[in-house]
Amino acid sequence: RKEVEQDPGPFNVPEGATVAFNCTYSNSASQSFFWYRQDCRKEPKLLMSVYSSGNEDGRFTAQLNRASQYISLLIRDSKLSDSATYLCVVNINNFNKFYFGSGTKLNVKP
Amino acid sequence: DGGITQSPKYLFRKEGQNVTLSCEQNLNHDAMYWYRQDPGQGLRLIYYSQIVNDFQKGDIAEGYSVSREKKESFPLTVTSAQKNPTAFYLCASSIRTGNWQPQHFGDGTRLSIL
C-alpha cells in the first residue's frame, strides 16, 4: 500500500470555480503535511503547510483530518494560472523522510 | 539569494557510462535528498543525507551512489548499473530538525540515454 495516495485527475474546471482535492495517508504516525505545486517540467514548489487547525492563504485553504487520515486542498475562484499538478507530501515521525503522492492535475479553462 | 543549484540542466549518458549530477545549496540546511521523477508519476526517493559524511538509501537506490563530504554539496552518480536512467532528477534540502520544515527543491536535471 502506498504511503500517500491522490486522485490523479485531471480536474477540468472553468475559471472562477471552486475545486477541492483530497489526499489520504496510511501511517497514523504521520506528523507534518504539505501541499506542493508542480508546473509541467518544473520542480515542485511549496504551496502551504497543513496544520491540525487548518491553514488558509488567500484563495487556498488546507485542512487535516487525522481521524480519517486525509488532507484536503480547496481552491476558490480558480485562475488560469492555477493550472498545475498538486502534490501531497507527508513527513512521518519527525525523521527527515518525506513521502510524496503522485499528484492531482488541475486544468482551469477560460 | 539563498537556494539550491542543480547542474547540468540536461545530461546525456552513453551506454556503460557513469555520470554525476551536481547539487549545491547555500541555505545552511543539514538534510539533503535526491529524487527521481518519471513522466506522469510522483517523486521517488533515491538517497538522503541528514548530516555530513552520512547518507541512507531511499526506495530506489540500486544503480546510484552519493557522497556528502561538505554540508553544501550532495552529488549523485548514476552508474552503468542503472539500466533505465532516463528521468527528471530533483535535489532537495530541509532543516534537519523540526516536524514542520518543508523541503526546498532545485530546478532539476533531465537525464537521457544516447
PDB file of C-alpha atoms in Angstrom:
ATOM      1  CA  ARG A   1       0.000   0.000   0.000  1.00  0.00           C
ATOM      2  CA  LYS A   2       1.328   3.448  -0.880  1.00  0.00           C
ATOM      3  CA  GLU A   3       2.087   5.833   1.963  1.00  0.00           C
ATOM      4  CA  VAL A   4       0.268   8.676   0.233  1.00  0.00           C
ATOM      5  CA  GLU A   5      -2.495   8.388  -2.356  1.00  0.00           C
ATOM      6  CA  GLN A   6      -4.061  11.029  -4.566  1.00  0.00           C
ATOM      7  CA  ASP A   7      -6.650  11.052  -7.331  1.00  0.00           C
ATOM      8  CA  PRO A   8      -4.563  11.762 -10.460  1.00  0.00           C
ATOM      9  CA  GLY A   9      -7.396  13.702 -12.141  1.00  0.00           C
ATOM     10  CA  PRO A  10      -7.377  15.667 -14.313  1.00  0.00           C
ATOM     11  CA  PHE A  11      -9.839  18.033 -12.754  1.00  0.00           C
ATOM     12  CA  ASN A  12     -11.089  20.290 -15.541  1.00  0.00           C
ATOM     13  CA  VAL A  13     -12.820  23.381 -14.155  1.00  0.00           C
ATOM     14  CA  PRO A  14     -13.852  26.780 -15.545  1.00  0.00           C
ATOM     15  CA  GLU A  15     -12.268  29.993 -14.334  1.00  0.00           C
ATOM     16  CA  GLY A  16     -13.868  31.193 -11.140  1.00  0.00           C
ATOM     17  CA  ALA A  17     -14.879  27.726  -9.969  1.00  0.00           C
ATOM     18  CA  THR A  18     -14.127  26.237  -6.576  1.00  0.00           C
ATOM     19  CA  VAL A  19     -12.286  22.930  -6.648  1.00  0.00           C
ATOM     20  CA  ALA A  20     -11.158  20.568  -3.892  1.00  0.00           C
ATOM     21  CA  PHE A  21      -8.648  17.726  -3.795  1.00  0.00           C
ATOM     22  CA  ASN A  22      -8.138  15.090  -1.154  1.00  0.00           C
ATOM     23  CA  CYS A  23      -5.083  13.086  -0.263  1.00  0.00           C
ATOM     24  CA  THR A  24      -5.064  10.033   2.012  1.00  0.00           C
ATOM     25  CA  TYR A  25      -2.101   8.781   4.039  1.00  0.00           C
ATOM     26  CA  SER A  26      -1.653   5.327   5.510  1.00  0.00           C
ATOM     27  CA  ASN A  27       0.631   5.880   8.514  1.00  0.00           C
ATOM     28  CA  SER A  28      -1.121   7.180  11.607  1.00  0.00           C
ATOM     29  CA  ALA A  29       2.267   8.310  12.959  1.00  0.00           C
ATOM     30  CA  SER A  30       2.488  10.959  10.233  1.00  0.00           C
ATOM     31  CA  GLN A  31       3.470  14.246  11.791  1.00  0.00           C
ATOM     32  CA  SER A  32       3.534  17.003   9.230  1.00  0.00           C
ATOM     33  CA  PHE A  33       1.793  17.623   5.958  1.00  0.00           C
ATOM     34  CA  PHE A  34       2.318  19.870   2.964  1.00  0.00           C
ATOM     35  CA  TRP A  35       0.861  20.759  -0.400  1.00  0.00           C
ATOM     36  CA  TYR A  36       3.253  21.469  -3.261  1.00  0.00           C
ATOM     37  CA  ARG A  37       2.527  22.768  -6.726  1.00  0.00           C
ATOM     38  CA  GLN A  38       4.403  21.439  -9.744  1.00  0.00           C
ATOM     39  CA  ASP A  39       4.195  23.045 -13.162  1.00  0.00           C
ATOM     40  CA  CYS A  40       4.900  20.987 -16.258  1.00  0.00           C
ATOM     41  CA  ARG A  41       8.602  20.060 -16.468  1.00  0.00           C
ATOM     42  CA  LYS A  42       9.484  22.173 -13.426  1.00  0.00           C
ATOM     43  CA  GLU A  43      10.440  21.472  -9.832  1.00  0.00           C
ATOM     44  CA  PRO A  44       7.815  21.240  -7.049  1.00  0.00           C
ATOM     45  CA  LYS A  45       7.269  24.448  -5.092  1.00  0.00           C
ATOM     46  CA  LEU A  46       5.811  24.665  -1.608  1.00  0.00           C
ATOM     47  CA  LEU A  47       2.234  25.907  -1.638  1.00  0.00           C
ATOM     48  CA  MET A  48       1.382  25.579   2.034  1.00  0.00           C
ATOM     49  CA  SER A  49       1.802  23.562   5.189  1.00  0.00           C
ATOM     50  CA  VAL A  50      -1.245  21.814   6.630  1.00  0.00           C
ATOM     51  CA  TYR A  51      -1.606  22.299  10.358  1.00  0.00           C
ATOM     52  CA  SER A  52      -4.048  20.499  12.647  1.00  0.00           C
ATOM     53  CA  SER A  53      -6.071  23.697  12.857  1.00  0.00           C
ATOM     54  CA  GLY A  54      -6.084  24.091   9.085  1.00  0.00           C
ATOM     55  CA  ASN A  55      -4.358  26.759   7.075  1.00  0.00           C
ATOM     56  CA  GLU A  56      -5.615  29.471   4.762  1.00  0.00           C
ATOM     57  CA  ASP A  57      -3.628  31.585   2.327  1.00  0.00           C
ATOM     58  CA  GLY A  58      -5.724  33.815   0.114  1.00  0.00           C
ATOM     59  CA  ARG A  59      -7.805  31.622  -2.185  1.00  0.00           C
ATOM     60  CA  PHE A  60      -6.226  28.411  -0.856  1.00  0.00           C
ATOM     61  CA  THR A  61      -7.411  26.503   2.208  1.00  0.00           C
ATOM     62  CA  ALA A  62      -5.892  23.296   3.529  1.00  0.00           C
ATOM     63  CA  GLN A  63      -7.439  21.015   6.127  1.00  0.00           C
ATOM     64  CA  LEU A  64      -6.218  17.967   8.038  1.00  0.00           C
ATOM     65  CA  ASN A  65      -8.483  15.157   9.243  1.00  0.00           C
ATOM     66  CA  ARG A  66      -6.409  12.878  11.473  1.00  0.00           C
ATOM     67  CA  ALA A  67      -9.284  10.561  12.332  1.00  0.00           C
ATOM     68  CA  SER A  68      -9.837   9.669   8.686  1.00  0.00           C
ATOM     69  CA  GLN A  69      -6.196  10.194   7.714  1.00  0.00           C
ATOM     70  CA  TYR A  70      -6.606  12.637   4.883  1.00  0.00           C
ATOM     71  CA  ILE A  71      -5.708  16.179   3.991  1.00  0.00           C
ATOM     72  CA  SER A  72      -7.569  18.422   1.604  1.00  0.00           C
ATOM     73  CA  LEU A  73      -6.847  21.460  -0.531  1.00  0.00           C
ATOM     74  CA  LEU A  74      -9.607  23.873  -1.543  1.00  0.00           C
ATOM     75  CA  ILE A  75      -9.034  26.461  -4.252  1.00  0.00           C
ATOM     76  CA  ARG A  76     -11.619  29.222  -4.575  1.00  0.00           C
ATOM     77  CA  ASP A  77     -12.124  31.496  -7.589  1.00  0.00           C
ATOM     78  CA  SER A  78      -9.804  29.409  -9.779  1.00  0.00           C
ATOM     79  CA  LYS A  79      -7.452  31.278 -12.111  1.00  0.00           C
ATOM     80  CA  LEU A  80      -5.913  30.061 -15.353  1.00  0.00           C
ATOM     81  CA  SER A  81      -2.554  30.285 -13.583  1.00  0.00           C
ATOM     82  CA  ASP A  82      -3.682  27.692 -11.023  1.00  0.00           C
ATOM     83  CA  SER A  83      -3.365  25.011 -13.723  1.00  0.00           C
ATOM     84  CA  ALA A  84      -0.688  22.654 -12.421  1.00  0.00           C
ATOM     85  CA  THR A  85      -0.201  19.352 -10.634  1.00  0.00           C
ATOM     86  CA  TYR A  86      -0.720  19.479  -6.879  1.00  0.00           C
ATOM     87  CA  LEU A  87       1.409  17.134  -4.778  1.00  0.00           C
ATOM     88  CA  CYS A  88       0.534  15.991  -1.281  1.00  0.00           C
ATOM     89  CA  VAL A  89       3.549  15.387   0.988  1.00  0.00           C
ATOM     90  CA  VAL A  90       3.705  13.673   4.367  1.00  0.00           C
ATOM     91  CA  ASN A  91       6.523  13.515   6.921  1.00  0.00           C
ATOM     92  CA  ILE A  92       6.467  10.631   9.374  1.00  0.00           C
ATOM     93  CA  ASN A  93       7.699  10.693  12.944  1.00  0.00           C
ATOM     94  CA  ASN A  94       9.968  13.689  12.518  1.00  0.00           C
ATOM     95  CA  PHE A  95      12.529  11.702  10.562  1.00  0.00           C
ATOM     96  CA  ASN A  96      13.715  13.644   7.604  1.00  0.00           C
ATOM     97  CA  LYS A  97      11.995  11.376   5.146  1.00  0.00           C
ATOM     98  CA  PHE A  98       9.115  12.717   3.106  1.00  0.00           C
ATOM     99  CA  TYR A  99       6.549  10.741   1.150  1.00  0.00           C
ATOM    100  CA  PHE A 100       5.080  12.265  -1.985  1.00  0.00           C
ATOM    101  CA  GLY A 101       1.781  11.495  -3.613  1.00  0.00           C
ATOM    102  CA  SER A 102       1.706  11.099  -7.396  1.00  0.00           C
ATOM    103  CA  GLY A 103      -0.150  14.387  -7.735  1.00  0.00           C
ATOM    104  CA  THR A 104      -3.536  15.656  -8.867  1.00  0.00           C
ATOM    105  CA  LYS A 105      -3.649  17.520 -12.155  1.00  0.00           C
ATOM    106  CA  LEU A 106      -5.786  20.643 -12.368  1.00  0.00           C
ATOM    107  CA  ASN A 107      -6.753  22.308 -15.637  1.00  0.00           C
ATOM    108  CA  VAL A 108      -8.506  25.672 -15.318  1.00  0.00           C
ATOM    109  CA  LYS A 109     -10.192  26.645 -18.574  1.00  0.00           C
ATOM    110  CA  PRO A 110     -11.341  30.098 -19.768  1.00  0.00           C
TER     111      PRO A 110
ATOM    112  CA  ASP B   1      19.987  34.716  -2.930  1.00  0.00           C
ATOM    113  CA  GLY B   2      19.720  31.506  -0.939  1.00  0.00           C
ATOM    114  CA  GLY B   3      18.781  28.427  -2.885  1.00  0.00           C
ATOM    115  CA  ILE B   4      19.603  25.085  -4.394  1.00  0.00           C
ATOM    116  CA  THR B   5      21.526  24.847  -7.647  1.00  0.00           C
ATOM    117  CA  GLN B   6      21.489  21.744  -9.794  1.00  0.00           C
ATOM    118  CA  SER B   7      23.671  21.235 -12.827  1.00  0.00           C
ATOM    119  CA  PRO B   8      23.607  20.478 -15.616  1.00  0.00           C
ATOM    120  CA  LYS B   9      20.028  21.151 -16.664  1.00  0.00           C
ATOM    121  CA  TYR B  10      20.204  18.472 -19.368  1.00  0.00           C
ATOM    122  CA  LEU B  11      22.533  15.482 -19.474  1.00  0.00           C
ATOM    123  CA  PHE B  12      23.004  12.650 -21.933  1.00  0.00           C
ATOM    124  CA  ARG B  13      24.527   9.338 -20.993  1.00  0.00           C
ATOM    125  CA  LYS B  14      26.100   6.750 -23.245  1.00  0.00           C
ATOM    126  CA  GLU B  15      25.795   3.025 -22.601  1.00  0.00           C
ATOM    127  CA  GLY B  16      28.175   1.866 -19.896  1.00  0.00           C
ATOM    128  CA  GLN B  17      28.974   5.375 -18.734  1.00  0.00           C
ATOM    129  CA  ASN B  18      28.754   6.809 -15.229  1.00  0.00           C
ATOM    130  CA  VAL B  19      27.508  10.376 -14.945  1.00  0.00           C
ATOM    131  CA  THR B  20      27.420  12.718 -11.961  1.00  0.00           C
ATOM    132  CA  LEU B  21      24.697  15.246 -11.209  1.00  0.00           C
ATOM    133  CA  SER B  22      25.646  18.219  -9.089  1.00  0.00           C
ATOM    134  CA  CYS B  23      23.590  19.698  -6.242  1.00  0.00           C
ATOM    135  CA  GLU B  24      24.746  22.673  -4.172  1.00  0.00           C
ATOM    136  CA  GLN B  25      22.794  24.590  -1.527  1.00  0.00           C
ATOM    137  CA  ASN B  26      23.575  27.766   0.392  1.00  0.00           C
ATOM    138  CA  LEU B  27      20.601  27.560   2.753  1.00  0.00           C
ATOM    139  CA  ASN B  28      22.700  26.093   5.576  1.00  0.00           C
ATOM    140  CA  HIS B  29      20.385  23.061   5.619  1.00  0.00           C
ATOM    141  CA  ASP B  30      21.640  19.855   7.197  1.00  0.00           C
ATOM    142  CA  ALA B  31      19.433  17.418   5.273  1.00  0.00           C
ATOM    143  CA  MET B  32      19.645  16.828   1.530  1.00  0.00           C
ATOM    144  CA  TYR B  33      17.775  14.459  -0.767  1.00  0.00           C
ATOM    145  CA  TRP B  34      17.748  13.052  -4.275  1.00  0.00           C
ATOM    146  CA  TYR B  35      14.522  12.097  -6.019  1.00  0.00           C
ATOM    147  CA  ARG B  36      13.695  10.641  -9.375  1.00  0.00           C
ATOM    148  CA  GLN B  37      10.508  11.539 -11.243  1.00  0.00           C
ATOM    149  CA  ASP B  38       9.268   9.594 -14.262  1.00  0.00           C
ATOM    150  CA  PRO B  39       6.648  11.063 -16.622  1.00  0.00           C
ATOM    151  CA  GLY B  40       3.215  11.218 -15.015  1.00  0.00           C
ATOM    152  CA  GLN B  41       4.498   9.785 -11.750  1.00  0.00           C
ATOM    153  CA  GLY B  42       5.329  11.007  -8.291  1.00  0.00           C
ATOM    154  CA  LEU B  43       8.745  11.548  -6.772  1.00  0.00           C
ATOM    155  CA  ARG B  44      10.683   8.503  -5.593  1.00  0.00           C
ATOM    156  CA  LEU B  45      13.479   8.830  -3.059  1.00  0.00           C
ATOM    157  CA  ILE B  46      16.917   7.640  -4.192  1.00  0.00           C
ATOM    158  CA  TYR B  47      19.188   8.700  -1.303  1.00  0.00           C
ATOM    159  CA  TYR B  48      19.100  11.132   1.575  1.00  0.00           C
ATOM    160  CA  SER B  49      21.630  12.588   3.965  1.00  0.00           C
ATOM    161  CA  GLN B  50      20.902  14.079   7.346  1.00  0.00           C
ATOM    162  CA  ILE B  51      24.422  15.223   8.113  1.00  0.00           C
ATOM    163  CA  VAL B  52      27.871  15.482   6.544  1.00  0.00           C
ATOM    164  CA  ASN B  53      29.584  12.130   5.919  1.00  0.00           C
ATOM    165  CA  ASP B  54      26.357  10.209   6.442  1.00  0.00           C
ATOM    166  CA  PHE B  55      23.690   9.102   3.974  1.00  0.00           C
ATOM    167  CA  GLN B  56      20.980   6.450   3.685  1.00  0.00           C
ATOM    168  CA  LYS B  57      19.404   4.582   0.817  1.00  0.00           C
ATOM    169  CA  GLY B  58      15.943   5.533  -0.205  1.00  0.00           C
ATOM    170  CA  ASP B  59      13.418   3.375  -2.005  1.00  0.00           C
ATOM    171  CA  ILE B  60      15.243   3.064  -5.345  1.00  0.00           C
ATOM    172  CA  ALA B  61      18.981   3.315  -4.560  1.00  0.00           C
ATOM    173  CA  GLU B  62      20.163   0.499  -6.829  1.00  0.00           C
ATOM    174  CA  GLY B  63      22.390   1.791  -9.616  1.00  0.00           C
ATOM    175  CA  TYR B  64      23.067   5.114  -7.870  1.00  0.00           C
ATOM    176  CA  SER B  65      25.706   6.390  -5.479  1.00  0.00           C
ATOM    177  CA  VAL B  66      26.152   9.605  -3.477  1.00  0.00           C
ATOM    178  CA  SER B  67      28.665  11.365  -1.259  1.00  0.00           C
ATOM    179  CA  ARG B  68      28.308  14.091   1.360  1.00  0.00           C
ATOM    180  CA  GLU B  69      31.760  15.464   2.054  1.00  0.00           C
ATOM    181  CA  LYS B  70      30.564  19.035   2.536  1.00  0.00           C
ATOM    182  CA  LYS B  71      27.362  20.402   4.019  1.00  0.00           C
ATOM    183  CA  GLU B  72      26.596  22.386   0.872  1.00  0.00           C
ATOM    184  CA  SER B  73      27.093  19.607  -1.653  1.00  0.00           C
ATOM    185  CA  PHE B  74      25.361  16.278  -2.339  1.00  0.00           C
ATOM    186  CA  PRO B  75      26.350  14.920  -5.779  1.00  0.00           C
ATOM    187  CA  LEU B  76      24.548  11.930  -7.296  1.00  0.00           C
ATOM    188  CA  THR B  77      26.300   9.457  -9.593  1.00  0.00           C
ATOM    189  CA  VAL B  78      24.167   7.443 -11.966  1.00  0.00           C
ATOM    190  CA  THR B  79      26.191   4.319 -12.634  1.00  0.00           C
ATOM    191  CA  SER B  80      26.125   1.973 -15.600  1.00  0.00           C
ATOM    192  CA  ALA B  81      24.269  -0.479 -13.345  1.00  0.00           C
ATOM    193  CA  GLN B  82      21.185   1.742 -13.575  1.00  0.00           C
ATOM    194  CA  LYS B  83      19.610   0.290 -16.705  1.00  0.00           C
ATOM    195  CA  ASN B  84      16.778   2.778 -17.064  1.00  0.00           C
ATOM    196  CA  PRO B  85      18.222   6.149 -16.059  1.00  0.00           C
ATOM    197  CA  THR B  86      16.061   8.384 -18.248  1.00  0.00           C
ATOM    198  CA  ALA B  87      14.149  10.597 -15.816  1.00  0.00           C
ATOM    199  CA  PHE B  88      13.904  14.008 -14.177  1.00  0.00           C
ATOM    200  CA  TYR B  89      16.227  14.165 -11.152  1.00  0.00           C
ATOM    201  CA  LEU B  90      15.425  16.550  -8.323  1.00  0.00           C
ATOM    202  CA  CYS B  91      17.633  17.538  -5.415  1.00  0.00           C
ATOM    203  CA  ALA B  92      16.082  18.981  -2.251  1.00  0.00           C
ATOM    204  CA  SER B  93      17.133  20.157   1.176  1.00  0.00           C
ATOM    205  CA  SER B  94      15.495  20.792   4.526  1.00  0.00           C
ATOM    206  CA  ILE B  95      16.488  21.908   8.008  1.00  0.00           C
ATOM    207  CA  ARG B  96      17.381  18.764   9.922  1.00  0.00           C
ATOM    208  CA  THR B  97      15.257  19.199  12.987  1.00  0.00           C
ATOM    209  CA  GLY B  98      11.606  20.101  13.354  1.00  0.00           C
ATOM    210  CA  ASN B  99       8.461  18.487  12.046  1.00  0.00           C
ATOM    211  CA  TRP B 100       7.319  21.459  10.052  1.00  0.00           C
ATOM    212  CA  GLN B 101      10.393  22.127   7.983  1.00  0.00           C
ATOM    213  CA  PRO B 102       9.447  21.522   4.356  1.00  0.00           C
ATOM    214  CA  GLN B 103      11.792  20.569   1.540  1.00  0.00           C
ATOM    215  CA  HIS B 104      13.055  23.075  -0.990  1.00  0.00           C
ATOM    216  CA  PHE B 105      13.928  21.907  -4.475  1.00  0.00           C
ATOM    217  CA  GLY B 106      16.473  22.731  -7.116  1.00  0.00           C
ATOM    218  CA  ASP B 107      15.206  23.121 -10.665  1.00  0.00           C
ATOM    219  CA  GLY B 108      16.213  19.615 -11.673  1.00  0.00           C
ATOM    220  CA  THR B 109      18.364  17.738 -14.188  1.00  0.00           C
ATOM    221  CA  ARG B 110      16.867  15.852 -17.127  1.00  0.00           C
ATOM    222  CA  LEU B 111      18.904  12.765 -17.934  1.00  0.00           C
ATOM    223  CA  SER B 112      18.517  10.865 -21.179  1.00  0.00           C
ATOM    224  CA  ILE B 113      20.279   7.917 -22.790  1.00  0.00           C
ATOM    225  CA  LEU B 114      22.057   8.448 -26.106  1.00  0.00           C
TER     226      LEU B 114
END
